[in-house]
Amino acid sequence: MDDDVGFPVKLAQQSYQYLQEQIEAQKRQIAAQTATLQRMSFEDALTGVYNRNKFNQVVDSRDPISRLGVACFDLNGLKEANDRLGHGAGDTMLRQAAEQLQQHFSGWVYRTGGDEFVVMDSVLDQAAFRAAVEAVQAGMAACSISCSVGVCWREEACCPKEQLEEADQLMYQAKRHFYSLKQNDRRNRR
């Protein structure tokens, strides 16, 4: 008789244990899916660097900090490469540029627009930051990628948004200079 009573209890315990295991498996699956979705929402699918969403989150959440280097990179000639060689060539150009940036600024690179990247680094000192920017430019040149760059460095507390605006303005000055040169004038191309 005890076996007849013990069997339903044992079955209930096994069912409960099975349900607990299934719930834990579902929790792990949901956590993995959530992590994947979060990564996808912050990662540029083409280049693998952070995207504009992550950039905005970082810039909006940053209080003034004691030291920050900001560099804005804009690729010259991406539209022309897309028009003449196809979008596959343009995609390759973007991936190569991102690779150069990641080699020198791992974890601090954001693709903020079609052909625009931003680096925000609070770890390197000024000399190392500027050397890394120059190394990126040299690496891009070795891949036949031209870019216009604006760099802003602060050792004292500064608002990252203001610093970003300054680097962006310097980058646009470099871009205007690049296209003002006769050999780079887009109007002369046919």
Coordinates of C-alpha atoms in Angstrom, one line a residue, residues 6-158:
G6 CA 4.8 6.7 -2.8
F7 CA 4.5 6.4 -6.6
P8 CA 2.3 9.6 -7.1
V9 CA 4.6 11.5 -4.7
K10 CA 7.7 10.3 -6.6
L11 CA 6.0 11.1 -9.9
A12 CA 5.1 14.6 -8.7
Q13 CA 8.7 15.2 -7.5
Q14 CA 10.1 14.1 -10.9
S15 CA 7.6 16.3 -12.8
Y16 CA 8.5 19.2 -10.6
Q17 CA 12.2 18.7 -11.1
Y18 CA 11.6 18.3 -14.9
L19 CA 9.6 21.6 -14.9
Q20 CA 12.4 23.4 -12.9
E21 CA 15.0 22.2 -15.4
Q22 CA 12.9 23.4 -18.3
I23 CA 12.3 26.8 -16.7
E24 CA 16.1 27.1 -16.1
A25 CA 16.8 26.2 -19.7
Q26 CA 14.3 28.8 -20.9
K27 CA 15.9 31.4 -18.7
R28 CA 19.3 30.7 -20.2
Q29 CA 17.9 30.8 -23.7
I30 CA 16.1 34.1 -23.0
A31 CA 19.3 35.6 -21.5
A32 CA 21.3 34.5 -24.5
Q33 CA 18.8 35.9 -26.9
T34 CA 18.7 39.2 -25.0
A35 CA 22.4 39.5 -25.1
T36 CA 22.4 38.8 -28.8
L37 CA 19.7 41.4 -29.4
Q38 CA 21.5 44.0 -27.3
R39 CA 24.8 43.3 -29.1
M40 CA 23.0 43.6 -32.5
S41 CA 21.4 46.9 -31.4
F42 CA 24.8 48.4 -30.6
E43 CA 27.0 46.8 -33.3
D44 CA 27.3 47.9 -36.9
A45 CA 26.6 44.8 -38.9
L46 CA 29.0 45.6 -41.8
T47 CA 32.1 46.7 -39.8
G48 CA 31.7 45.1 -36.4
V49 CA 32.4 48.4 -34.6
Y50 CA 29.9 50.1 -32.4
N51 CA 27.0 51.8 -34.2
R52 CA 25.3 55.2 -33.8
N53 CA 22.9 53.8 -31.1
K54 CA 25.9 52.9 -28.8
F55 CA 27.6 56.1 -29.6
N56 CA 24.6 58.2 -28.6
Q57 CA 24.3 56.2 -25.4
V58 CA 27.9 56.7 -24.5
V59 CA 27.9 60.4 -25.4
D60 CA 24.6 61.1 -23.6
S61 CA 25.7 59.3 -20.4
R62 CA 29.2 60.8 -20.1
D63 CA 29.7 63.4 -17.5
P64 CA 32.7 65.7 -17.9
I65 CA 35.9 63.6 -17.5
S66 CA 39.4 64.5 -16.8
R67 CA 41.0 63.3 -20.0
L68 CA 39.5 62.5 -23.4
G69 CA 40.7 62.2 -26.9
V70 CA 38.1 62.4 -29.7
A71 CA 38.9 61.8 -33.4
C72 CA 36.4 62.0 -36.2
F73 CA 37.3 60.1 -39.4
D74 CA 35.4 60.7 -42.7
L75 CA 36.3 58.5 -45.7
N76 CA 37.0 60.5 -48.9
G77 CA 35.7 59.0 -52.1
L78 CA 33.3 56.4 -50.8
K79 CA 30.5 57.5 -53.1
E80 CA 32.8 57.5 -56.1
A81 CA 34.0 54.0 -55.2
N82 CA 30.4 52.8 -54.9
D83 CA 29.5 54.5 -58.2
R84 CA 32.5 53.3 -60.2
L85 CA 33.2 49.9 -58.6
G86 CA 30.0 48.9 -57.0
H87 CA 28.8 48.8 -53.4
G88 CA 30.8 45.7 -52.7
A89 CA 34.0 47.8 -53.2
G90 CA 32.5 50.5 -50.9
D91 CA 31.7 47.9 -48.2
T92 CA 35.3 46.5 -48.4
M93 CA 36.6 50.1 -48.0
L94 CA 34.4 50.6 -44.9
R95 CA 35.5 47.2 -43.4
Q96 CA 39.2 48.0 -44.0
A97 CA 38.8 51.4 -42.4
A98 CA 37.1 49.9 -39.4
E99 CA 39.9 47.2 -39.1
Q100 CA 42.5 50.0 -39.0
L101 CA 40.6 51.9 -36.3
Q102 CA 40.1 48.7 -34.2
Q103 CA 43.8 47.9 -34.4
H104 CA 44.7 51.1 -32.6
F105 CA 41.5 51.9 -30.6
S106 CA 40.0 48.6 -29.6
G107 CA 36.6 49.0 -28.1
W108 CA 36.4 52.8 -28.6
V109 CA 35.3 52.9 -32.3
Y110 CA 31.9 54.0 -33.5
R111 CA 30.5 54.1 -37.0
T112 CA 28.2 57.1 -36.8
G113 CA 27.2 57.5 -40.4
G114 CA 27.7 56.1 -43.8
D115 CA 31.4 56.8 -44.1
E116 CA 32.0 58.5 -40.7
F117 CA 33.7 56.9 -37.7
V118 CA 34.4 58.4 -34.3
V119 CA 36.9 57.4 -31.7
M120 CA 36.5 58.5 -28.0
D121 CA 39.3 57.3 -25.8
S122 CA 40.0 58.2 -22.2
V123 CA 42.7 55.7 -21.6
L124 CA 45.6 56.8 -23.8
D125 CA 47.6 59.9 -23.0
Q126 CA 47.7 62.7 -25.6
A127 CA 50.9 61.6 -27.3
A128 CA 49.8 58.0 -27.6
F129 CA 46.3 59.1 -28.8
R130 CA 47.7 61.3 -31.6
A131 CA 50.3 58.6 -32.5
A132 CA 47.4 56.1 -32.8
V133 CA 45.5 58.5 -35.1
E134 CA 48.5 58.9 -37.3
A135 CA 49.0 55.1 -37.4
V136 CA 45.3 54.7 -38.4
Q137 CA 45.8 57.2 -41.2
A138 CA 49.0 55.4 -42.4
G139 CA 47.2 52.1 -42.3
M140 CA 44.3 53.4 -44.3
A141 CA 46.7 55.0 -46.8
A142 CA 48.4 51.6 -47.2
C143 CA 44.9 50.2 -48.1
S144 CA 44.4 53.1 -50.6
I145 CA 41.8 54.7 -48.3
S146 CA 41.8 58.5 -48.0
C147 CA 40.2 60.0 -45.0
S148 CA 39.7 63.4 -43.5
V149 CA 40.4 63.6 -39.7
G150 CA 39.6 66.0 -36.9
V151 CA 41.2 65.5 -33.5
C152 CA 40.4 67.1 -30.2
W153 CA 42.2 66.4 -27.0
R154 CA 41.5 67.6 -23.5
E155 CA 43.5 67.0 -20.4
E156 CA 41.1 69.0 -18.2
A157 CA 37.5 68.3 -17.5
C158 CA 35.5 68.9 -20.6

